[in-house]
Coordinates of C-alpha atoms and ligand atoms in Angstrom, one line a residue:
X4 CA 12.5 16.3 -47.9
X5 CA 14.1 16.0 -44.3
X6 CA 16.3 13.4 -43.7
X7 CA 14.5 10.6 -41.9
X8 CA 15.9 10.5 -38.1
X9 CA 15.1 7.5 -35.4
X10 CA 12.3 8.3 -33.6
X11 CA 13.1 10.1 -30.6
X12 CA 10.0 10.3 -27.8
X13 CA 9.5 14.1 -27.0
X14 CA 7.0 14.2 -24.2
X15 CA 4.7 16.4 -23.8
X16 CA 4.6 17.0 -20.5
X17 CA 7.4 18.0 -18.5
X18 CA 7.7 15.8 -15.0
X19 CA 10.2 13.3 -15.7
X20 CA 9.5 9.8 -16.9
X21 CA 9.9 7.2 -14.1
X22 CA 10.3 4.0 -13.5
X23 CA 7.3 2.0 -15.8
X24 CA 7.3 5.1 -18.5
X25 CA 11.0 5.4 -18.3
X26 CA 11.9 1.4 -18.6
X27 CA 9.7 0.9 -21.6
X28 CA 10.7 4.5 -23.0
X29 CA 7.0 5.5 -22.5
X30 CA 5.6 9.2 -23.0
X31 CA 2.0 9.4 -22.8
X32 CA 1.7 11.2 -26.4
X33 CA 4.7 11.6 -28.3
X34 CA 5.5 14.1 -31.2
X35 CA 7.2 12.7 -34.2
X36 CA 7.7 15.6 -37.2
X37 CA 7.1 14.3 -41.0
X38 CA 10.2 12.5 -42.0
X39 CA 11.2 10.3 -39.0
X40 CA 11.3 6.6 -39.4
X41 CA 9.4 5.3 -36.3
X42 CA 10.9 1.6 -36.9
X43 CA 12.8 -0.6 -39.8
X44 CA 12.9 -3.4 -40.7
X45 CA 14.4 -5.7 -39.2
X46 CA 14.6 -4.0 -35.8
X47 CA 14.0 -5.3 -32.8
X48 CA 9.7 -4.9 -31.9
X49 CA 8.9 -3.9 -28.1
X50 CA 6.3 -1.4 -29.1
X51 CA 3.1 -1.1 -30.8
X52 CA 1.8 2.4 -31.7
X53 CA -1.8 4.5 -32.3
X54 CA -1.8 7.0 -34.5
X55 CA -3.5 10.1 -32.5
X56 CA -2.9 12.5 -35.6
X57 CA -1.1 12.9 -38.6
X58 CA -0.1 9.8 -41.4
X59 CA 2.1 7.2 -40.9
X60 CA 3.3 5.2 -44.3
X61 CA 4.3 1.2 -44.0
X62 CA 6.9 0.4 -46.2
X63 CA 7.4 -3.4 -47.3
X64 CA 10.8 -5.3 -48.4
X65 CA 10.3 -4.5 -51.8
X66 CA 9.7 -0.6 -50.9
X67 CA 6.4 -0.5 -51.9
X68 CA 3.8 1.3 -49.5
X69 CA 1.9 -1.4 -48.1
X70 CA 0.2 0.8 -45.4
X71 CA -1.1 4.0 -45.1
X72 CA -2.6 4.7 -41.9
X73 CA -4.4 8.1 -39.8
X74 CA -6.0 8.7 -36.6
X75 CA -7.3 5.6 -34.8
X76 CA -5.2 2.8 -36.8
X77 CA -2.5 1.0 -34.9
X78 CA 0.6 -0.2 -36.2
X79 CA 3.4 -2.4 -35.3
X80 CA 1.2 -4.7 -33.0
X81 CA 3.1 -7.4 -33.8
X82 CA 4.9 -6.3 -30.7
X83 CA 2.7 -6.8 -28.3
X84 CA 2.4 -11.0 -29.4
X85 CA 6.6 -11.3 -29.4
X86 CA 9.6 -9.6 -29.8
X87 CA 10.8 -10.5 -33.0
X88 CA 11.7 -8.8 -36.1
X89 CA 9.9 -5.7 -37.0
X90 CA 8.8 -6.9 -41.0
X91 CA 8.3 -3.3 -42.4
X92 CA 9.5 0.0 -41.8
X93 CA 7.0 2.7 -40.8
X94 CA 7.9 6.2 -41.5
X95 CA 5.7 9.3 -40.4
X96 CA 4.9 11.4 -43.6
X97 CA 3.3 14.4 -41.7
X98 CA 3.7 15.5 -38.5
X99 CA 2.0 13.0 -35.9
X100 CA 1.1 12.5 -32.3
X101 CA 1.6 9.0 -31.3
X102 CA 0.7 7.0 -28.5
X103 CA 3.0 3.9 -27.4
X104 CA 2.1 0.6 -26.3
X105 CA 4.0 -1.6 -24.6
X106 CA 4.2 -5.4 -24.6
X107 CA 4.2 -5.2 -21.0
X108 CA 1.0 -4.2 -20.8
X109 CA -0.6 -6.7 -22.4
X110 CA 1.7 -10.0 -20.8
X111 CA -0.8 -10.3 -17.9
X112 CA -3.6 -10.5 -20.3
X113 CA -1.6 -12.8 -22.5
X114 CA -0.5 -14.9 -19.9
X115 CA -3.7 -15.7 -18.9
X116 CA -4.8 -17.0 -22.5
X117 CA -4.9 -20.7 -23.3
X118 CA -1.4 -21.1 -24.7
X119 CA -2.9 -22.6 -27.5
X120 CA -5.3 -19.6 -28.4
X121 CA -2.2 -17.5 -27.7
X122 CA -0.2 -19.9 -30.2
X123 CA -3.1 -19.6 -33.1
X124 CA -3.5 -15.1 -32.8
X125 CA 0.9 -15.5 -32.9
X126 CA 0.2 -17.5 -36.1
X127 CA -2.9 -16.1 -37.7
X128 CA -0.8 -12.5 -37.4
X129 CA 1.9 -14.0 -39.4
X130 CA 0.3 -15.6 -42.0
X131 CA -1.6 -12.4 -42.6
X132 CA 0.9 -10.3 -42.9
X133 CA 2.9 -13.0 -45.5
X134 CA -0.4 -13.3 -47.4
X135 CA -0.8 -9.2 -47.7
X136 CA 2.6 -9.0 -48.4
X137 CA 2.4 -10.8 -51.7
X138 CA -0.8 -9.0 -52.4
X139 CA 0.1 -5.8 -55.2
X140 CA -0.7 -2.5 -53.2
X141 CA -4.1 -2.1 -55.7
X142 CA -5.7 -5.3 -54.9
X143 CA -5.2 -4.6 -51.3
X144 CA -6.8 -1.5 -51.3
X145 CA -9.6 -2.0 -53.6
X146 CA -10.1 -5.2 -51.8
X147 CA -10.8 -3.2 -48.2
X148 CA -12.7 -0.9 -49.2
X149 CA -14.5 -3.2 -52.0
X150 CA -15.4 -5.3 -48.8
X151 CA -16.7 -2.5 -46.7
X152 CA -18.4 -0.8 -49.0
X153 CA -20.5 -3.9 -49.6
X154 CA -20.9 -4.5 -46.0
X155 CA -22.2 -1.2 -45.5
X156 CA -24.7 -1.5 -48.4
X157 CA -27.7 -3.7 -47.1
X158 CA -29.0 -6.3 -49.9
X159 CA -25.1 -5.4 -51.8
X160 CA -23.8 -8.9 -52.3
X161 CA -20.7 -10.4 -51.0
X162 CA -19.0 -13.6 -52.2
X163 CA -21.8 -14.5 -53.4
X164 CA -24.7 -14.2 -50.7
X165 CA -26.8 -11.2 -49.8
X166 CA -25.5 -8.8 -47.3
X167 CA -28.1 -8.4 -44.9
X168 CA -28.3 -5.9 -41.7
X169 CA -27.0 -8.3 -40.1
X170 CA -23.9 -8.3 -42.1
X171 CA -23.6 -5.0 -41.2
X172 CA -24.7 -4.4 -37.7
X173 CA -21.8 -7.3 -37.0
X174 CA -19.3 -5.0 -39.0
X175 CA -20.1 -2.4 -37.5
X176 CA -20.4 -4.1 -34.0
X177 CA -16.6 -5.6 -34.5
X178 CA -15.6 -2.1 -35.5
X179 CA -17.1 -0.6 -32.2
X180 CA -15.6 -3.4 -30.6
X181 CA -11.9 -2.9 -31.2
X182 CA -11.6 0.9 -31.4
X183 CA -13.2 0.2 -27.7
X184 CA -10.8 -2.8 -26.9
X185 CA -7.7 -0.2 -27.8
X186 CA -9.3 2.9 -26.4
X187 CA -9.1 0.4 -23.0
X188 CA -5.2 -0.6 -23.9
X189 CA -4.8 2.9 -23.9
X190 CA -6.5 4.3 -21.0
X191 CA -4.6 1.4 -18.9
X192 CA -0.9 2.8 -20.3
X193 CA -1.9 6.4 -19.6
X194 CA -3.5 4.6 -15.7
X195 CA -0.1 3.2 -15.4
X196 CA 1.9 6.5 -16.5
X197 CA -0.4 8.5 -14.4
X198 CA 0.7 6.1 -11.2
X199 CA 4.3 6.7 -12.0
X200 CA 4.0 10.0 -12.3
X201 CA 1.7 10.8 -9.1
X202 CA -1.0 12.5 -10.7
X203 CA -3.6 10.6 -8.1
X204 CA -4.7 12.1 -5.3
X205 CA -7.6 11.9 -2.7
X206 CA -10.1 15.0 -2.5
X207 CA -11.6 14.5 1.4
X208 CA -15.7 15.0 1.9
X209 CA -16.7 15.8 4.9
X210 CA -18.7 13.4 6.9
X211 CA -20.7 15.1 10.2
X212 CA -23.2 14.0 13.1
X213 CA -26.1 14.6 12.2
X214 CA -27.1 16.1 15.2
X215 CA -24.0 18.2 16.8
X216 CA -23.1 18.6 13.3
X217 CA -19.8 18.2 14.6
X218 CA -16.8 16.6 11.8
X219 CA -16.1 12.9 12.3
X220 CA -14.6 12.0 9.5
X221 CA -13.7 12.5 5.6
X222 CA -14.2 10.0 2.4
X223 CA -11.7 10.1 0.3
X224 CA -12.3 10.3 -3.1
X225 CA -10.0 9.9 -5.9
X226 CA -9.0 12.7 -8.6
X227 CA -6.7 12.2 -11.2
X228 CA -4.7 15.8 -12.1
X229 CA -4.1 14.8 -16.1
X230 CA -1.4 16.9 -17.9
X231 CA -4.0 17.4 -20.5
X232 CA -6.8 16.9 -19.6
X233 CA -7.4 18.6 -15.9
X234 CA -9.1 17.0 -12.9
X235 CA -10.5 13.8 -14.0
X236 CA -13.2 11.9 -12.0
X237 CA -13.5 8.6 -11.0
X238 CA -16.6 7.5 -13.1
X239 CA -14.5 8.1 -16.1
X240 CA -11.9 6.2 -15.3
X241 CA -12.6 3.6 -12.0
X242 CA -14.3 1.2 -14.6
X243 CA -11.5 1.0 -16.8
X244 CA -9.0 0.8 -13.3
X245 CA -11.3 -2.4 -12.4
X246 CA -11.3 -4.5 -15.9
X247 CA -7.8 -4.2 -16.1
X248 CA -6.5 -4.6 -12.0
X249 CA -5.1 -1.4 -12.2
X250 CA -7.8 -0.7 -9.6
X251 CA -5.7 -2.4 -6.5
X252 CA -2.7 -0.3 -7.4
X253 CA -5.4 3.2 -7.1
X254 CA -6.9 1.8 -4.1
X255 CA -3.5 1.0 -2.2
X256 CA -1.9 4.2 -3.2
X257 CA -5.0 5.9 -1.5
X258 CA -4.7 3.8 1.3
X259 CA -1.5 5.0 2.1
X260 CA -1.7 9.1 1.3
X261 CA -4.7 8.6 3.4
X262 CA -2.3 7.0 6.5
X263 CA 0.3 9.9 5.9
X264 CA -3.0 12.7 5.8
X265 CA -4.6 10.8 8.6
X266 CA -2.5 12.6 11.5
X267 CA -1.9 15.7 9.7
X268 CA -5.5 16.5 9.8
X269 CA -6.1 15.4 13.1
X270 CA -3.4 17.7 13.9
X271 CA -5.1 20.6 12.8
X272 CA -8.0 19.7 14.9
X273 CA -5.4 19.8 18.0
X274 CA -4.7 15.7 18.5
X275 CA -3.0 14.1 15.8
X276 CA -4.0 10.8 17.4
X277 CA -7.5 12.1 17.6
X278 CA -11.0 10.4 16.3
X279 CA -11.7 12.3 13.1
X280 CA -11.3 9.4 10.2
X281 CA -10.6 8.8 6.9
X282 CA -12.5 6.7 4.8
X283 CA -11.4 4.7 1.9
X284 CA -13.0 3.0 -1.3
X285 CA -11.9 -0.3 -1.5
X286 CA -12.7 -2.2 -4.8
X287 CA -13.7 -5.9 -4.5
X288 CA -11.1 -6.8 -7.1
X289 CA -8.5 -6.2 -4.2
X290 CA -10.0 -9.6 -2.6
X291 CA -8.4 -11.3 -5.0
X292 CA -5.1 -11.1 -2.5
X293 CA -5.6 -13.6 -0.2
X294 CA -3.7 -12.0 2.7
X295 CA -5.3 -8.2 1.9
X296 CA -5.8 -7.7 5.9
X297 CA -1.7 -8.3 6.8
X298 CA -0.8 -6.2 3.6
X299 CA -3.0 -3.3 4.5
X300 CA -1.6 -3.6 8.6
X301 CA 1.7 -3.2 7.3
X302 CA 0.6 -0.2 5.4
X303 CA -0.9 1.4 8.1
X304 CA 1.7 0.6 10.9
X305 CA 5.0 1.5 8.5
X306 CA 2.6 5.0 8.9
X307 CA 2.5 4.9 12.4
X308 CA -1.6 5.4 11.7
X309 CA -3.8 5.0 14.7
X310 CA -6.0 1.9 13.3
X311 CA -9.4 4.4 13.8
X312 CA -8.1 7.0 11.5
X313 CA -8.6 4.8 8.6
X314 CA -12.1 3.1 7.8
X315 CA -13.1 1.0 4.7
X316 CA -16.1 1.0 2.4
X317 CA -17.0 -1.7 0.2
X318 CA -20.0 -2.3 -2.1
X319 CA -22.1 -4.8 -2.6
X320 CA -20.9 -5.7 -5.8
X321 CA -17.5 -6.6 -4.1
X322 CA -19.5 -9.3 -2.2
X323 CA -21.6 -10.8 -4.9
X324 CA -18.6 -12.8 -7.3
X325 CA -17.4 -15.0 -4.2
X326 CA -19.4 -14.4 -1.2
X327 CA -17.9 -16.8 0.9
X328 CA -14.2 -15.4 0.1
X329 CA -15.5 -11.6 0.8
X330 CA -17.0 -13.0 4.2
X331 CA -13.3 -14.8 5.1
X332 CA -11.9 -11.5 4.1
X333 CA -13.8 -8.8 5.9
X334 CA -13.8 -11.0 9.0
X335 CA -10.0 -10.4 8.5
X336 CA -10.4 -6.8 8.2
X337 CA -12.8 -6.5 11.4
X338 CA -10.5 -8.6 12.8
X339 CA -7.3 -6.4 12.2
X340 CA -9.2 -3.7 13.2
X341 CA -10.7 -1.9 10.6
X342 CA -14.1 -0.3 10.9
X343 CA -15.8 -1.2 7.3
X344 CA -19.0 0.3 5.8
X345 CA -21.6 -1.3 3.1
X346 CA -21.2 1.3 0.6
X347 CA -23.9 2.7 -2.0
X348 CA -26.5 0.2 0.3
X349 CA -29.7 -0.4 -1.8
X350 CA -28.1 -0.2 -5.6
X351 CA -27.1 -4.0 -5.6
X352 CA -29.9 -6.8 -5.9
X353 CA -29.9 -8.8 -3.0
X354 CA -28.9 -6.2 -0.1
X355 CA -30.8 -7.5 2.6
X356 CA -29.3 -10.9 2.7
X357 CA -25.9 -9.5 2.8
X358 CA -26.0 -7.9 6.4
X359 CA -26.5 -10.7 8.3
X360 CA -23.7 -12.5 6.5
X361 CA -20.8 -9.8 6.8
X362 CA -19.5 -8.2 9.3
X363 CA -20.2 -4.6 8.7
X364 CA -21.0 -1.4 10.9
X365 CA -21.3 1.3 9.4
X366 CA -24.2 1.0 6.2
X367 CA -24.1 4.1 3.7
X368 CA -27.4 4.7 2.1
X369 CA -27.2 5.7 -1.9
X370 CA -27.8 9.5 -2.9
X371 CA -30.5 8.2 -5.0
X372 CA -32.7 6.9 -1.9
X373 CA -31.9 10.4 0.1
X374 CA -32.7 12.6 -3.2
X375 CA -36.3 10.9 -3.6
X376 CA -37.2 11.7 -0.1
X377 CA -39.1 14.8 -0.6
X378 CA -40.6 12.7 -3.9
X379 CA -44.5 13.0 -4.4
X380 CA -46.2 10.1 -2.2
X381 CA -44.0 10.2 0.2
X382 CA -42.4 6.6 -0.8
X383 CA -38.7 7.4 -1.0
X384 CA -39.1 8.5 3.0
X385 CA -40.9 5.3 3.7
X386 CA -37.7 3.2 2.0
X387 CA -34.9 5.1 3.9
X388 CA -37.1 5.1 6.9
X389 CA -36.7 1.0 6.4
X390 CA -33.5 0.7 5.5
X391 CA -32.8 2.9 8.4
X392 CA -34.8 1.0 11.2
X393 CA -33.1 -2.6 8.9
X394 CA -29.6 -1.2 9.8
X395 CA -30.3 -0.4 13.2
X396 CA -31.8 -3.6 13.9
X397 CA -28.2 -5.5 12.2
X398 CA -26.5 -3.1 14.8
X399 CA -25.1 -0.9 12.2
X400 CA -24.7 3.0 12.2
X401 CA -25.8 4.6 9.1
X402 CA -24.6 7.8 7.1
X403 CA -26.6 9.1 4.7
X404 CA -25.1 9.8 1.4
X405 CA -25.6 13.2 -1.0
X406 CA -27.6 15.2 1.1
X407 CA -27.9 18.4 -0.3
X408 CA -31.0 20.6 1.2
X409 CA -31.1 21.7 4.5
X410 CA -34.5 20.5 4.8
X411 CA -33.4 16.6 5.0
X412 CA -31.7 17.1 8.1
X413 CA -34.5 16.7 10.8
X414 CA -36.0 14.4 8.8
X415 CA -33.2 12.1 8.8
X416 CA -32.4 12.7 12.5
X417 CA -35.8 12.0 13.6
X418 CA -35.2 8.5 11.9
X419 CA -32.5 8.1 13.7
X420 CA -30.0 8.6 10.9
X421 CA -26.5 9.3 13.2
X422 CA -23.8 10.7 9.9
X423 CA -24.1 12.7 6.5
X424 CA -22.7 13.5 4.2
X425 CA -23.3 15.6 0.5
X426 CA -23.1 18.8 -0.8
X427 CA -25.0 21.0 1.8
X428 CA -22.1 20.7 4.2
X429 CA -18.7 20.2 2.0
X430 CA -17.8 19.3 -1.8
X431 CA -15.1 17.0 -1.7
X432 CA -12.2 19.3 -0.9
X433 CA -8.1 19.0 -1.5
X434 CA -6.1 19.0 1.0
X435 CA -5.6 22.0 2.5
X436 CA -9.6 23.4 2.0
X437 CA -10.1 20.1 4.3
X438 CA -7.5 22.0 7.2
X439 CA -9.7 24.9 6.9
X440 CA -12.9 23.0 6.7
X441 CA -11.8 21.4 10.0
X442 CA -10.5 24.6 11.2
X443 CA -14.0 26.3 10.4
X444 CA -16.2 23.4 11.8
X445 CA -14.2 23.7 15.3
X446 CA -15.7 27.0 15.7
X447 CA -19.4 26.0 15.6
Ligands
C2E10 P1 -19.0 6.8 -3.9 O1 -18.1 6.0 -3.1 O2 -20.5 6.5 -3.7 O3 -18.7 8.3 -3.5 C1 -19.6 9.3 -3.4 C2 -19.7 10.1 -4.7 O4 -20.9 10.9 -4.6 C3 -18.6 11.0 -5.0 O5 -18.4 11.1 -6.4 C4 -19.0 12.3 -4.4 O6 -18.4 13.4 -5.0 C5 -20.5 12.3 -4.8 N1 -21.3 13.1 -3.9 C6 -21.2 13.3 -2.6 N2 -22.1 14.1 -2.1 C7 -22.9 14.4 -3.2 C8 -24.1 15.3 -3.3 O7 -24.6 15.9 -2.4 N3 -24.6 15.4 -4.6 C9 -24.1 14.7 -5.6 N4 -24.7 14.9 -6.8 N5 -23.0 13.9 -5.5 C10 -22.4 13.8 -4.3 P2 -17.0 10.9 -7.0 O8 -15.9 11.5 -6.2 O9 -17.1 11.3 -8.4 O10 -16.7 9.3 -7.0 C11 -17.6 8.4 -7.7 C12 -17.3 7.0 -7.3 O11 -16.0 6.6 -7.7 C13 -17.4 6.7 -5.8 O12 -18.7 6.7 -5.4 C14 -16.6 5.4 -5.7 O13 -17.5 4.3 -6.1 C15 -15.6 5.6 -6.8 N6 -14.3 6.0 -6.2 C16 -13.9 7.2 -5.8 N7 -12.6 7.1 -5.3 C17 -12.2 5.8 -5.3 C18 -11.1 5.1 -4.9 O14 -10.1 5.6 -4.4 N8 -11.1 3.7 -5.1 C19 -12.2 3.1 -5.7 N9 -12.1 1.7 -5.8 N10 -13.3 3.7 -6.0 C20 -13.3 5.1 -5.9
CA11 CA1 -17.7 5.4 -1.1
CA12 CA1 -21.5 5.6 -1.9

């Protein structure tokens, strides 16, 4: 057998680890060969790990095994509750993948626990891991999978009373639960590498009149280029961004490639203080700083951006957890000098009452109202025809989201509709296919 080493990270990718990855020794997957002791005892915890592949052995005071753990378990997460001693070694007995976690990443969340609660899980831990400790390897085993082969087994009986479904559907639940709860940990680390790292960047869909079909403006849209993995989208990975606040970081690192595109593709149209826009997502999460308005001025003037080269868009859902607080704040916006636009207007549950209430001007009608249009009965016209002459009435322009036949055009321009956007004129594009879309549409 090899001689055991201490672990040394090997990332697998080859861009450099930076300040977050770098500080807490982070690699988003690291290799460890058969033979390496990942920790002793005794050594100082900052780290807990997930086995991606391969087997990892836990090794007690006494040197018996007291662990042996595969894909999905985690180990060592101890560290994430304190930094004390580690109470086992672990030792990797074929060749894994492992993925790190760092205290770090869970101090906010911690923080905001009832220091009592946070007191009790620091205790409970312990005490568990004394109890198992004096517990011979046998009983331990035969006593995990005695227990979860009898929760499994509806009508099997356990200490006594009848499992029933129940029993088992709450296993099983709890089960779902926590491979989801560190699936989340671990999306969040690689959110947080991936930041460091700059694998964000907006893709730019084009936004045109209606009528000239002329370019105004471009959304920008988030991509994430993952080592592994490729382009990701947003749905797969926004959510996750919003539970866990990452989501502000996304938003304000969008905020400001868009300021430094903003004048480069106005450039190409021949004015790099010209009218075309950018528009950005804006979650509702980033409310939650109460001076968002002076923090994204700064951002924009240490830029040099003209203030109409960047426009907002917020949804509905942004207004509904404190409307008062998402009124004070988009006044603040307007006020600055933002234009701002009531995105994905007719998903939430209460839309109409919002547009008096907030001072909007632009409202973006969903894809799903636009893509029923040409529906049998003719009632998905009759709704954006409403929503259309609602807008209108609030003093708000509309842009019409996902259109992608040619045949919606005149039908939205003969409700008045003034912008689109979708598929039938431009895909979200990177960078440079939006200089040649601009390039392109300056021909018509
Ligand atoms: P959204 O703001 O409603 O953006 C429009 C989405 O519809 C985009 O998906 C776009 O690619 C897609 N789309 C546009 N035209 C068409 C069409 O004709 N047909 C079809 N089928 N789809 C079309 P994407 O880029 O995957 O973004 C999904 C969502 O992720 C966005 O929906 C937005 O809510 C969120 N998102 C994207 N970038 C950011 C960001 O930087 N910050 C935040 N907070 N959210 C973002
Ligand atoms: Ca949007
Ligand atoms: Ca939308």
């Amino acid at each position: 057998m090899t001689k055991p080493t201490l672990i040394q990270p090997t990332p697998d990718t080859a861009p450099p680890l930076s300040n977050f990855a770098e500080a807490h020794g982070l690699a988003r997957k690291t290799k460890v060969p058969a033979g390496t002791v990942i920790f002793n005892r005794g050594d100082r915890r900052d780290v807990a790990y997930i086995i991606d592949s391969g087997e990892v052995h836990i090794v007690d005071h006494t040197n018996e095994i007291v662990g042996r753990l595969g894909p999905g378990d985690i180990f060592g997460e101890m560290a994430l509750i304190d930094q004390g001693e580690r109470s086992a070694s672990a030792t990797a007995v074929k060749d894994c993948k492992l993925f790190m976690l760092s205290r770090d990443l869970l101090r906010e969340r911690m923080e905001g626990l009832d220091p009592l609660i946070g007191l009790l899980i620091s205790l409970l831990v312990e005490h568990y891991r004394v109890a198992r400790r004096h517990l011979p390897e046998s009983i331990k085993q035969a006593a995990d999978s005695d227990l979860q082969n009898r929760l499994r087994t509806k009508g099997s009986v356990v200490d006594g009373t009848v499992a029933r479904e129940d029993d088992i559907f709450s296993f099983n639940g709890t089960l779902r639960a926590q491979t989801e709860a560190l699936k989340e940990l671990q999306v969040e680390q690689e959110l947080r590498i991936g930041l460091e790292r700059r694998e964000f960047e907006p893709f730019f869909q084009p936004i045109l009149d209606l009528r000239s079909r002329r370019l105004v403006g471009f959304e920008a849209l988030i991509r994430w280029r993952h080592p592994e993995r490729g382009i990701v989208f947003p749905n797969d990975f926004i959510g996750i961004a919003e539970r866990t606040n990452v989501v502000q970081l996304l938003d304000h690192m969008m905020l400001e490639k868009s300021c430094e595109i903003a004048g480069e593709l106005n450039r190409v149209a021949g004015d790099p203080n010209g009218p075309i826009y950018i528009s950005v997502n804006l979650s509702g999460l980033n409310f939650a700083n109460s001076d968002l308005a002076g923090a994204m001025r700064q951002t924009i003037k240490q830029a040099g951006t003209p203030i109409h080269q960047i426009r907002l868009e917020i949804t509905e859902s942004a207004l509904i957890a404190d409307a008062k607080k998402a009124e004070s704040m988009l006044n603040d916006l307007r006020a600055t000098g933002f234009g701002v636009a009531l995105d994905d207007f007719g998903t939430g549950y209460s839309s109409l009452s919002y547009l008096h209430k907030f001072s909007f001007d632009t409202l973006k009608v969903d894809r799903a109202f636009i893509s029923q249009m040409n529906g049998a009965g003719g009632k998905g016209l009759d709704i954006v025809r409403a929503i259309i002459n609602l807008a209108h009435d609030f003093n708000l322009k509309v842009i019409a989201e996902g259109i992608e036949n040619e045949s919606e055009v005149p039908v939205l321009q003969a409700m008045g509709c003034e912008m689109g956007q979708g598929y039938l004129f431009g895909k979200p594009l990177s960078l440079s296919d939006a200089k040649h879309f601009i390039q392109k549409n300056m021909k018509i």
